[in-house]
Short mmCIF file of N, CA, C and O in Angstrom, two decimals:
data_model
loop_
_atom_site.label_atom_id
_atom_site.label_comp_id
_atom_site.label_asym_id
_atom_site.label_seq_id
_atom_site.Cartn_x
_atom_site.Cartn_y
_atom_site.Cartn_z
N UNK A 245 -9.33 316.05 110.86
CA UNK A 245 -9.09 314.72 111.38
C UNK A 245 -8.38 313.86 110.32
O UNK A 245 -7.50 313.07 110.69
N UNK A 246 -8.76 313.99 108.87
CA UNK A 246 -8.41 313.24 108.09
C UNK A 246 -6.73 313.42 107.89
O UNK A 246 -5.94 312.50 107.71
N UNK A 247 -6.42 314.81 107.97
CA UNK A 247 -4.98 315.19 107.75
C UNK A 247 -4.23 314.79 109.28
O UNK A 247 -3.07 315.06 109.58
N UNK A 248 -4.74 314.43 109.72
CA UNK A 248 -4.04 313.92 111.19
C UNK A 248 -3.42 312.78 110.62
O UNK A 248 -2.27 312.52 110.28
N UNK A 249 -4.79 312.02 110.58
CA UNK A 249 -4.23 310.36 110.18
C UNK A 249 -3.27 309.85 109.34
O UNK A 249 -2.54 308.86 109.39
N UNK A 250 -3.56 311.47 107.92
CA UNK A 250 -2.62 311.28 106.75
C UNK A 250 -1.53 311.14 107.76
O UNK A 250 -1.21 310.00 108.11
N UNK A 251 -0.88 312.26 108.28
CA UNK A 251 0.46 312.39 108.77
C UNK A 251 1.11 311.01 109.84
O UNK A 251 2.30 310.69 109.86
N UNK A 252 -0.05 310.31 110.72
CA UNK A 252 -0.05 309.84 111.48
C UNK A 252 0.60 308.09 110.29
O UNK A 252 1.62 307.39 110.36
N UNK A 253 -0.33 308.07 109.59
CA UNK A 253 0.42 306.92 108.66
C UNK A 253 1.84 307.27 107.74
O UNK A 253 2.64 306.38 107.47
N UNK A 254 2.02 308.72 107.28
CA UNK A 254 2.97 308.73 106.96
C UNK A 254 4.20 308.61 107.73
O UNK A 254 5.28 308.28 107.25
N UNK A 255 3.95 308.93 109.04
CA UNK A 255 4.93 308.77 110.23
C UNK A 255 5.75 307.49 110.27
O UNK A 255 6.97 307.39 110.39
N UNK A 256 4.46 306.17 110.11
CA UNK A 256 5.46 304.73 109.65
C UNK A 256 6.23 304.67 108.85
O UNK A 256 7.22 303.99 109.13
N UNK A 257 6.19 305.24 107.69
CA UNK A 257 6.96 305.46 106.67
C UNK A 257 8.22 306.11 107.01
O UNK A 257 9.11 306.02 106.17
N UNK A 258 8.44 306.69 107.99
CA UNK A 258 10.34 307.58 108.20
C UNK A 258 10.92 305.72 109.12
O UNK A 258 12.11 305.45 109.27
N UNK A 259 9.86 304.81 109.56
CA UNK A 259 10.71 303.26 109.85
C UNK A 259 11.66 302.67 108.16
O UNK A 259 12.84 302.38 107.92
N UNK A 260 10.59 302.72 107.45
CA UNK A 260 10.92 302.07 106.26
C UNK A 260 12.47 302.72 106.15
O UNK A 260 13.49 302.05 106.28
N UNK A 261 12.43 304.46 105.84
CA UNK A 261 13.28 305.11 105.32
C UNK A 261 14.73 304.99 106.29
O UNK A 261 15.90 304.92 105.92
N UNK A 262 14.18 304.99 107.53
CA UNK A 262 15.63 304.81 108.50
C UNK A 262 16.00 303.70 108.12
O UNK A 262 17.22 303.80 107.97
N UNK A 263 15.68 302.66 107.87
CA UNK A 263 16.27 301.45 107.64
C UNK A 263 16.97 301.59 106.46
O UNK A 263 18.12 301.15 106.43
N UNK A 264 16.56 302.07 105.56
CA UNK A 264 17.01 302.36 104.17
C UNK A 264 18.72 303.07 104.25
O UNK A 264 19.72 302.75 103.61
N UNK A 265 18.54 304.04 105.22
CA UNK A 265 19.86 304.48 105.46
C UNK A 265 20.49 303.83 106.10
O UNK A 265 21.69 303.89 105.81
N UNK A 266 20.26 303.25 106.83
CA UNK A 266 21.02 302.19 107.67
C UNK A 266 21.88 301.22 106.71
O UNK A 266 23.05 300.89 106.93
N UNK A 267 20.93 300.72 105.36
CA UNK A 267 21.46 299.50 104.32
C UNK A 267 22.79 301.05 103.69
O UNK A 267 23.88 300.69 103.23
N UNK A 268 22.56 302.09 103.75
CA UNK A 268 22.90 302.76 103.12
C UNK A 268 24.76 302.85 104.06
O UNK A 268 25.83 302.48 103.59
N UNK A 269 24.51 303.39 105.30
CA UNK A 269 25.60 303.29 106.16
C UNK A 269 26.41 302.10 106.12
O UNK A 269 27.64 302.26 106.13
N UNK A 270 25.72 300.44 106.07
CA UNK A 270 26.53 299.44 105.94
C UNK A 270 27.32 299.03 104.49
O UNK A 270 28.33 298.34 104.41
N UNK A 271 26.48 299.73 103.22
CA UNK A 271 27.36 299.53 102.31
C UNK A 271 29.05 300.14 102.21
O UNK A 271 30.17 299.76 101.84
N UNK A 272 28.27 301.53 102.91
CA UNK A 272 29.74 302.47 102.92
C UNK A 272 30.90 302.46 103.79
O UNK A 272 32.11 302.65 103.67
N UNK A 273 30.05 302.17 104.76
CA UNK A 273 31.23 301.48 105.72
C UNK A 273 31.59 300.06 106.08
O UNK A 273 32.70 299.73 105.68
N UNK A 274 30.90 299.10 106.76
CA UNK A 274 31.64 298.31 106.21
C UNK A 274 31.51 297.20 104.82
O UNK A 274 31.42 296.01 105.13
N UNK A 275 31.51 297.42 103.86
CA UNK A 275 31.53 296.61 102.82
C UNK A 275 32.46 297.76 101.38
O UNK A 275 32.66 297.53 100.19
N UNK A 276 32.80 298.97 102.29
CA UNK A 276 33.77 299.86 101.13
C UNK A 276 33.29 300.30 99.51
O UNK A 276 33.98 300.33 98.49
N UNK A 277 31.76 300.64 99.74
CA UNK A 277 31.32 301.24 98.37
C UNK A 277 31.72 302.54 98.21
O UNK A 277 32.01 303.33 99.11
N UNK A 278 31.75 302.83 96.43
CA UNK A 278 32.03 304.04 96.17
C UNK A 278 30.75 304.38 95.67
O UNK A 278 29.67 303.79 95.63
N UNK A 279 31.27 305.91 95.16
CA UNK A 279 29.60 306.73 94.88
C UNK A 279 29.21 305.94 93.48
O UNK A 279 28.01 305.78 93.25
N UNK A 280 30.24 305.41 92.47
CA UNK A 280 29.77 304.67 91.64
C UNK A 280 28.54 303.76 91.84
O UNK A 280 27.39 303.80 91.40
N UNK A 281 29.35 302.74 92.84
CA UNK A 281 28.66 301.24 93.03
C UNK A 281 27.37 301.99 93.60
O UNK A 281 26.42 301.39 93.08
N UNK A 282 27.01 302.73 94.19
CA UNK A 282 25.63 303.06 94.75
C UNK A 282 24.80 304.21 94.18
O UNK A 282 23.88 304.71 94.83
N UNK A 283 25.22 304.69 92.73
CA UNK A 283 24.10 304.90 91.86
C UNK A 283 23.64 303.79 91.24
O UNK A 283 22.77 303.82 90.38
N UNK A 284 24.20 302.77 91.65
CA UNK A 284 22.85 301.51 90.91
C UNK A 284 21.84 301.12 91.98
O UNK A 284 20.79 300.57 91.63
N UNK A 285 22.02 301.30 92.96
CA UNK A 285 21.56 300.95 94.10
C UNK A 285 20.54 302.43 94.86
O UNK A 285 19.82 302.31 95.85
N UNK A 286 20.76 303.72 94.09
CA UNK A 286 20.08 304.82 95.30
C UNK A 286 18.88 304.53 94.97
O UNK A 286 18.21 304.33 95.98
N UNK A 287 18.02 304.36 93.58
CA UNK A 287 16.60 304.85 93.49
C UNK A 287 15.92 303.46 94.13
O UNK A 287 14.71 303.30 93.93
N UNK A 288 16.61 302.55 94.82
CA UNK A 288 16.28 301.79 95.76
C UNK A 288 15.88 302.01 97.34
O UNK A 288 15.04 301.58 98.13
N UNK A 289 16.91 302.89 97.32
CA UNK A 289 16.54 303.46 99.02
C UNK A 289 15.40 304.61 98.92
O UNK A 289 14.87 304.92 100.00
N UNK A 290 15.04 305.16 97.98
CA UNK A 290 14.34 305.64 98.01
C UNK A 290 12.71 305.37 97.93
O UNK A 290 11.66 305.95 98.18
N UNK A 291 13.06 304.47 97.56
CA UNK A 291 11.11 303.65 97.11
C UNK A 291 10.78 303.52 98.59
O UNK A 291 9.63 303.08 98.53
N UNK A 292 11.16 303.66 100.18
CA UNK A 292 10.03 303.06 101.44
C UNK A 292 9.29 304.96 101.28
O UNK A 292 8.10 305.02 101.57
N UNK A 293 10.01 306.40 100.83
CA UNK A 293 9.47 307.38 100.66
C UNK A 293 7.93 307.33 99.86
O UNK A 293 6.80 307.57 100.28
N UNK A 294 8.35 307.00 98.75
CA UNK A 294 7.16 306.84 97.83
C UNK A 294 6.13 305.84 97.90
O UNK A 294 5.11 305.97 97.22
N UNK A 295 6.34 304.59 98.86
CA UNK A 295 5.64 303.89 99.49
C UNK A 295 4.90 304.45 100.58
O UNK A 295 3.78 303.99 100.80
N UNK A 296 5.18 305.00 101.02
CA UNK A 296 4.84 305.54 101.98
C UNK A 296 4.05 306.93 102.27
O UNK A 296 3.51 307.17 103.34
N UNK A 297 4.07 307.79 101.16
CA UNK A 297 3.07 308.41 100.22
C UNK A 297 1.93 308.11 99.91
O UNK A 297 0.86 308.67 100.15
N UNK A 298 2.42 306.30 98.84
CA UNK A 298 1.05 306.19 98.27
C UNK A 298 0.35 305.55 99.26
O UNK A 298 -0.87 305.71 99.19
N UNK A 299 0.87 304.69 100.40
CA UNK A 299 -0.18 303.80 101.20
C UNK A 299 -1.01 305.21 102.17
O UNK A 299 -2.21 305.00 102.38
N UNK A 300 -0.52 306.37 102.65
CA UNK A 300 -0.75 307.30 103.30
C UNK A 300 -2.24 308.16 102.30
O UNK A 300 -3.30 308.43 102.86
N UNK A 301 -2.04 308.36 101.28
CA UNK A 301 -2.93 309.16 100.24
C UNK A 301 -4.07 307.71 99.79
O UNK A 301 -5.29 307.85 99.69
N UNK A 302 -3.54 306.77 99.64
CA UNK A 302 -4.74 305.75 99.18
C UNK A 302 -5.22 305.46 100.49
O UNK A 302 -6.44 305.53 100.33
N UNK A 303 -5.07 305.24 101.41
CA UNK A 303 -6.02 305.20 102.86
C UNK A 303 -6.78 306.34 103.24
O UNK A 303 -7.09 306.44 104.42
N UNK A 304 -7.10 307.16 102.47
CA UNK A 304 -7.76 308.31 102.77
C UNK A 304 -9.33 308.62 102.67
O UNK A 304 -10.05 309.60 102.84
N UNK A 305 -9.44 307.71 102.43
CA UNK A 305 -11.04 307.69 102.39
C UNK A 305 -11.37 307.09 103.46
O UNK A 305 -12.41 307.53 103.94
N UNK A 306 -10.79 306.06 104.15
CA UNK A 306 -10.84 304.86 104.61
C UNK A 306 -10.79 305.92 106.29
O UNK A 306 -11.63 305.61 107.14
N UNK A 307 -9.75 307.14 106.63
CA UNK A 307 -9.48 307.18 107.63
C UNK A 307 -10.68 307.93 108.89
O UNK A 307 -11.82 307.54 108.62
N UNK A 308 -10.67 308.47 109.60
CA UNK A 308 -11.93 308.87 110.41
C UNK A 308 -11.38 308.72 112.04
O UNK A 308 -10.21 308.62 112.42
N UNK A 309 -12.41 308.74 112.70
CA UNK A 309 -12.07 309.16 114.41
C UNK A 309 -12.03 307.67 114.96
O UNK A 309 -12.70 306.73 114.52
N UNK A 310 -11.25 307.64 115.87
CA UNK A 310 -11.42 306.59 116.51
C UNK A 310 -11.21 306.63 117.83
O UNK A 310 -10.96 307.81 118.08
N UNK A 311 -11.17 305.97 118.86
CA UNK A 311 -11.03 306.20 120.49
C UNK A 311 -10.20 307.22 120.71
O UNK A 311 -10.48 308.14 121.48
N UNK A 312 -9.10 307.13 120.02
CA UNK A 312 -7.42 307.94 120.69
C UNK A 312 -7.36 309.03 119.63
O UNK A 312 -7.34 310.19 120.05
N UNK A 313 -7.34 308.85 118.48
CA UNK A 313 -6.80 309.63 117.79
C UNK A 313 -7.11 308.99 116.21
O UNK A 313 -7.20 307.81 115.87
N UNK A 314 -7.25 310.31 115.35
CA UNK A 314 -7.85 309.88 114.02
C UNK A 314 -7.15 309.00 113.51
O UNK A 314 -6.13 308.93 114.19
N UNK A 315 -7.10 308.33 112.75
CA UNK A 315 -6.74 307.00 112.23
C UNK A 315 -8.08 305.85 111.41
O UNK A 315 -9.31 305.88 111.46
N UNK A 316 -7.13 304.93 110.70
CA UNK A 316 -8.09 304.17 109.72
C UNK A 316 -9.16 303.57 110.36
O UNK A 316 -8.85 302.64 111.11
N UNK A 317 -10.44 303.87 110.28
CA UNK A 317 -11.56 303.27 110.94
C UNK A 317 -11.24 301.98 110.98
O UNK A 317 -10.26 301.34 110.60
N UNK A 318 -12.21 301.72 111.48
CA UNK A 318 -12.59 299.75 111.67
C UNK A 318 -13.94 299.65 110.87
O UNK A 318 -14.94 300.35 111.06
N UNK A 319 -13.83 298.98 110.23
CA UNK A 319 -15.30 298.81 109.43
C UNK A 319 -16.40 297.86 110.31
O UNK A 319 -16.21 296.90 111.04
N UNK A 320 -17.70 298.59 109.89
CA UNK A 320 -18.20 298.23 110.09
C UNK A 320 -18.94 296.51 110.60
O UNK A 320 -18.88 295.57 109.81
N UNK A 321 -19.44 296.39 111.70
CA UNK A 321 -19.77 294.87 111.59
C UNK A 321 -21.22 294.85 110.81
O UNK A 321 -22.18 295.62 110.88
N UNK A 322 -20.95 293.49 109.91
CA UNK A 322 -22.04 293.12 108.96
C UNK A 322 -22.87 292.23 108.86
O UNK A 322 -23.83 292.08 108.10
N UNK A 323 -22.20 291.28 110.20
CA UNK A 323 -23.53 290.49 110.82
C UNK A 323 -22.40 289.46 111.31
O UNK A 323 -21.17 289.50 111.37
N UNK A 324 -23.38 288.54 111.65
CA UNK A 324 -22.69 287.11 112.07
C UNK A 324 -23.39 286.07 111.13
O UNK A 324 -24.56 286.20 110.76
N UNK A 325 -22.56 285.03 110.79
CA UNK A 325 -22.69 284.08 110.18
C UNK A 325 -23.30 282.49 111.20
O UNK A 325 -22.47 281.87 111.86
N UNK A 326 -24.26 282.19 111.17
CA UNK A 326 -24.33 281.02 111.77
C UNK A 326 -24.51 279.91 110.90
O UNK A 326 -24.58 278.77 111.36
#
């Protein structure tokens, strides 16, 4: 169950990365970068990957069953405050 969820949160993570290529497609086409100008710029598109790793591996304790499908629990209720 737990490796479900992993995958299931890493799944958000290919949003981050499509977008990333997308900034990647508009530099090259229209704004006319070369491979120069965008080695200052790649290990940028790459960080929603490694984001997306660590939020996936640090939620892992956290994840468990839920109605539909494994994913990050809901914590517990701890009372009400009056």
């Amino acid at each position: 169950c737990k490796m479900q969820a992993f995958f299931v949160q890493l799944g958000f993570g290919s949003i981050f990365y499509n977008m990333a290529l997308s900034f990647y497609y508009v530099l090259v086409i229209k704004f006319g970068w070369r491979e120069g100008q965008l080695q200052k710029v790649k290990y940028l598109m790459h960080t929603p990957v490694l984001a997306a790793f660590a939020l996936a591996a640090g939620a892992f304790p956290y994840y468990g069953a839920t109605q539909a499908i494994c994913y990050i629990k809901v914590p517990p209720a701890v009372g009400y405050y009056y």
